[in-house]
């Protein structure tokens, strides 16, 4: 086979099929980003002014790697480290609650259709600040709720503006206090009526009751990388009780190699970010040191079973599907779920 | 004429015409995606990188001073976003992923296997040199590395490619391009 490599490579590139462009999403994201950037600059200037004139109304917080300062309707947060878990399950939340440095009252009565997308918390070993990001099934609507140990905020005045603090600054949005917990809520789609409902419900609730109610907004299955929310919703509808994991095309592609090596499939939802650098007062998360704990989503024996099942059923990474795996003891049930409406499911194997 | 889009469209987008910005992103999208896919070797990650690049281009095109700078600017953004996505998904299990590209041509499959066998640093240089026909000085500017480093990486990439694809004619093409660069 003699051919010019450069020519062949050009031909090979031209043969790559291109996915459709979602110009509306790009336009929207560009607009949102621009607005956020402008707001950040305005508020940064405002906060600096408040730092000079508003010391009396300001509070500062130091909790592990996170610094929080707020005054009036502005909040500044700096983070040197944090832990983030994507699409957490109830078990993941229990783990966070058990470690938390304060009794957490979780958000309740959140707008219908909102599900928890990720939770970031800091410090990782004893959280004093949690940010819960919600999104709708289409991903079009988002909301974030930050819960801060308020007792810590009142105890430390050393980080007021004018000190060494360089911080990310943004509008608080809406905020209220429940016991020793400060709640900050941001979301363009959150109406005043919805915010009032959330506030009243949280004020009536207790840490234990709110945690139970919070479970309804969490995933019941472990969602590994690259699975659309609506596909995960479809998987949840057919998942039976027990350990369920859904894997997308990226992981499906890895399966043969991982199975051949006798390795387990890792659960990469939890990541620790440390040494988050800052540039002009803004954290640069992408340059942080990242660490994934070696959690196992599916053990090596399960990977082999799934890989064999998919091979026999002729299902590969380009199947346009996600794979739901249910584990009961050492027995696995494998489902194939289409990634396009109506998200049809097909059982590929039973124990 | 720019490599990515017509100069008129780029000029209109720089001037702030919203329709032109839409048109520009639509026009450069296939090339952005294919470049990201060549650099990353994974369709899903390439889509992420290309979308991020398009958001940045859409948002910052009005900051560009002239249409002449457009090509290098887009290359820089796509290369940077591809590297960022690659870094984000770097783990023990992702070092030798399969490309997932579909092709009827055995030769194409061989080409992708060879490129994916290179380390990301060598692959970046090899892709920009062999597939995009960029000069080594341009590659150095796009990747933000020294010219000498580009030449070293290119030599290593060539050796590695030659060992994988013994009977592809890699060297003649490279030699002609390098001679052209020295002459020009």
PDB file of C-alpha atoms in Angstrom, chain A residues 1-23 25-27 29-31 33-34 37 225-226 249-250 253-254 257-258 261 263-264 266 286-287 290 292 318, chain B residues 22 25-26 29-30 33-35 38 42-43 45 47-48 52 54-55 58-59 84 88-90 93-94 96-98 100 102-103 105 107-108 110-112 127 130-133 161 165 167-170 173:
ATOM      1  CA  UNK A   1       0.000   0.000   0.000  1.00  0.00           C
ATOM      2  CA  UNK A   2       1.881   3.044  -1.138  1.00  0.00           C
ATOM      3  CA  UNK A   3       0.195   6.365  -0.775  1.00  0.00           C
ATOM      4  CA  UNK A   4       1.201   9.791   0.324  1.00  0.00           C
ATOM      5  CA  UNK A   5       0.489  10.132   4.019  1.00  0.00           C
ATOM      6  CA  UNK A   6      -0.505  13.777   3.889  1.00  0.00           C
ATOM      7  CA  UNK A   7      -3.001  13.132   1.091  1.00  0.00           C
ATOM      8  CA  UNK A   8      -4.398  10.103   2.866  1.00  0.00           C
ATOM      9  CA  UNK A   9      -4.718  12.020   6.120  1.00  0.00           C
ATOM     10  CA  UNK A  10      -6.581  14.848   4.360  1.00  0.00           C
ATOM     11  CA  UNK A  11      -8.935  12.321   2.778  1.00  0.00           C
ATOM     12  CA  UNK A  12      -9.423  10.607   6.119  1.00  0.00           C
ATOM     13  CA  UNK A  13     -10.322  13.912   7.746  1.00  0.00           C
ATOM     14  CA  UNK A  14     -12.766  14.783   4.975  1.00  0.00           C
ATOM     15  CA  UNK A  15     -14.532  11.476   5.648  1.00  0.00           C
ATOM     16  CA  UNK A  16     -15.284  12.353   9.280  1.00  0.00           C
ATOM     17  CA  UNK A  17     -19.016  12.888   9.470  1.00  0.00           C
ATOM     18  CA  UNK A  18     -19.906  16.179  11.135  1.00  0.00           C
ATOM     19  CA  UNK A  19     -22.696  16.365  13.742  1.00  0.00           C
ATOM     20  CA  UNK A  20     -25.330  19.086  13.244  1.00  0.00           C
ATOM     21  CA  UNK A  21     -24.562  22.517  14.634  1.00  0.00           C
ATOM     22  CA  UNK A  22     -26.859  23.903  17.313  1.00  0.00           C
ATOM     23  CA  UNK A  23     -26.395  27.583  16.497  1.00  0.00           C
ATOM     24  CA  UNK A  25     -27.277  27.029  21.834  1.00  0.00           C
ATOM     25  CA  UNK A  26     -24.011  28.672  20.795  1.00  0.00           C
ATOM     26  CA  UNK A  27     -25.722  32.062  20.476  1.00  0.00           C
ATOM     27  CA  UNK A  29     -24.161  30.513  25.597  1.00  0.00           C
ATOM     28  CA  UNK A  30     -22.171  33.345  24.061  1.00  0.00           C
ATOM     29  CA  UNK A  31     -24.784  35.868  25.268  1.00  0.00           C
ATOM     30  CA  UNK A  33     -21.172  34.350  29.055  1.00  0.00           C
ATOM     31  CA  UNK A  34     -20.914  37.962  27.900  1.00  0.00           C
ATOM     32  CA  UNK A  37     -18.574  38.812  32.358  1.00  0.00           C
ATOM     33  CA  UNK A 225     -20.053  10.266  31.483  1.00  0.00           C
ATOM     34  CA  UNK A 226     -21.936  11.633  28.509  1.00  0.00           C
ATOM     35  CA  UNK A 249     -21.039   5.876  24.152  1.00  0.00           C
ATOM     36  CA  UNK A 250     -17.706   7.053  25.567  1.00  0.00           C
ATOM     37  CA  UNK A 253     -16.156   2.332  23.536  1.00  0.00           C
ATOM     38  CA  UNK A 254     -13.763   1.667  26.422  1.00  0.00           C
ATOM     39  CA  UNK A 257     -10.175  -2.710  26.210  1.00  0.00           C
ATOM     40  CA  UNK A 258     -11.018  -2.536  29.910  1.00  0.00           C
ATOM     41  CA  UNK A 261      -7.187  -5.854  30.773  1.00  0.00           C
ATOM     42  CA  UNK A 263      -9.960  -3.767  34.936  1.00  0.00           C
ATOM     43  CA  UNK A 264     -13.132  -2.359  36.532  1.00  0.00           C
ATOM     44  CA  UNK A 266     -14.272   3.641  37.200  1.00  0.00           C
ATOM     45  CA  UNK A 286      -9.294  24.352  34.274  1.00  0.00           C
ATOM     46  CA  UNK A 287      -5.756  24.938  35.585  1.00  0.00           C
ATOM     47  CA  UNK A 290      -7.630  17.455  39.628  1.00  0.00           C
ATOM     48  CA  UNK A 292     -10.323  11.367  40.835  1.00  0.00           C
ATOM     49  CA  UNK A 318     -21.989   3.967  17.444  1.00  0.00           C
TER      50      UNK A 318
ATOM     51  CA  UNK B  22     -24.395  33.054  12.708  1.00  0.00           C
ATOM     52  CA  UNK B  25     -20.033  29.901  12.827  1.00  0.00           C
ATOM     53  CA  UNK B  26     -22.178  27.706  10.538  1.00  0.00           C
ATOM     54  CA  UNK B  29     -18.315  24.438  12.154  1.00  0.00           C
ATOM     55  CA  UNK B  30     -17.444  21.386   9.959  1.00  0.00           C
ATOM     56  CA  UNK B  33     -15.175  19.806  14.355  1.00  0.00           C
ATOM     57  CA  UNK B  34     -12.910  17.861  12.000  1.00  0.00           C
ATOM     58  CA  UNK B  35      -9.811  19.634  13.304  1.00  0.00           C
ATOM     59  CA  UNK B  38      -8.176  14.944  14.445  1.00  0.00           C
ATOM     60  CA  UNK B  42     -12.880  11.081  19.953  1.00  0.00           C
ATOM     61  CA  UNK B  43     -16.130  12.299  18.389  1.00  0.00           C
ATOM     62  CA  UNK B  45     -15.017  15.100  23.057  1.00  0.00           C
ATOM     63  CA  UNK B  47     -17.926  17.987  19.618  1.00  0.00           C
ATOM     64  CA  UNK B  48     -17.460  19.519  23.081  1.00  0.00           C
ATOM     65  CA  UNK B  52     -16.585  25.647  23.083  1.00  0.00           C
ATOM     66  CA  UNK B  54     -17.458  28.290  18.408  1.00  0.00           C
ATOM     67  CA  UNK B  55     -18.857  29.981  21.529  1.00  0.00           C
ATOM     68  CA  UNK B  58     -18.993  33.979  18.353  1.00  0.00           C
ATOM     69  CA  UNK B  59     -18.368  36.017  21.481  1.00  0.00           C
ATOM     70  CA  UNK B  84      -8.280  21.533  27.397  1.00  0.00           C
ATOM     71  CA  UNK B  88     -10.047  17.242  31.428  1.00  0.00           C
ATOM     72  CA  UNK B  89     -10.709  13.659  30.404  1.00  0.00           C
ATOM     73  CA  UNK B  90      -7.190  12.436  30.939  1.00  0.00           C
ATOM     74  CA  UNK B  93      -8.393   4.549  31.162  1.00  0.00           C
ATOM     75  CA  UNK B  94      -8.273   7.149  28.419  1.00  0.00           C
ATOM     76  CA  UNK B  96      -5.333   4.765  24.212  1.00  0.00           C
ATOM     77  CA  UNK B  97      -8.947   5.321  23.271  1.00  0.00           C
ATOM     78  CA  UNK B  98     -10.311   4.336  19.928  1.00  0.00           C
ATOM     79  CA  UNK B 100     -14.812   5.983  16.914  1.00  0.00           C
ATOM     80  CA  UNK B 102     -16.493   5.640  10.815  1.00  0.00           C
ATOM     81  CA  UNK B 103     -14.939   5.150   7.459  1.00  0.00           C
ATOM     82  CA  UNK B 105     -11.650   3.138   3.686  1.00  0.00           C
ATOM     83  CA  UNK B 107      -6.382   3.422   4.422  1.00  0.00           C
ATOM     84  CA  UNK B 108      -8.274   6.038   6.449  1.00  0.00           C
ATOM     85  CA  UNK B 110      -4.743   3.117   9.140  1.00  0.00           C
ATOM     86  CA  UNK B 111      -4.121   6.858   9.115  1.00  0.00           C
ATOM     87  CA  UNK B 112      -6.236   7.428  12.230  1.00  0.00           C
ATOM     88  CA  UNK B 127      -1.957  17.008  12.286  1.00  0.00           C
ATOM     89  CA  UNK B 130       0.464  17.026   7.417  1.00  0.00           C
ATOM     90  CA  UNK B 131      -3.286  17.563   7.343  1.00  0.00           C
ATOM     91  CA  UNK B 132      -3.581  21.344   7.562  1.00  0.00           C
ATOM     92  CA  UNK B 133      -0.425  22.091   5.579  1.00  0.00           C
ATOM     93  CA  UNK B 161       4.613   7.377  11.875  1.00  0.00           C
ATOM     94  CA  UNK B 165       3.060   3.041   8.451  1.00  0.00           C
ATOM     95  CA  UNK B 167       5.020   1.922   3.270  1.00  0.00           C
ATOM     96  CA  UNK B 168       3.304   5.307   3.349  1.00  0.00           C
ATOM     97  CA  UNK B 169       5.363   7.999   1.729  1.00  0.00           C
ATOM     98  CA  UNK B 170       5.764  10.351   4.640  1.00  0.00           C
ATOM     99  CA  UNK B 173       5.955  15.277   1.311  1.00  0.00           C
TER     100      UNK B 173
END
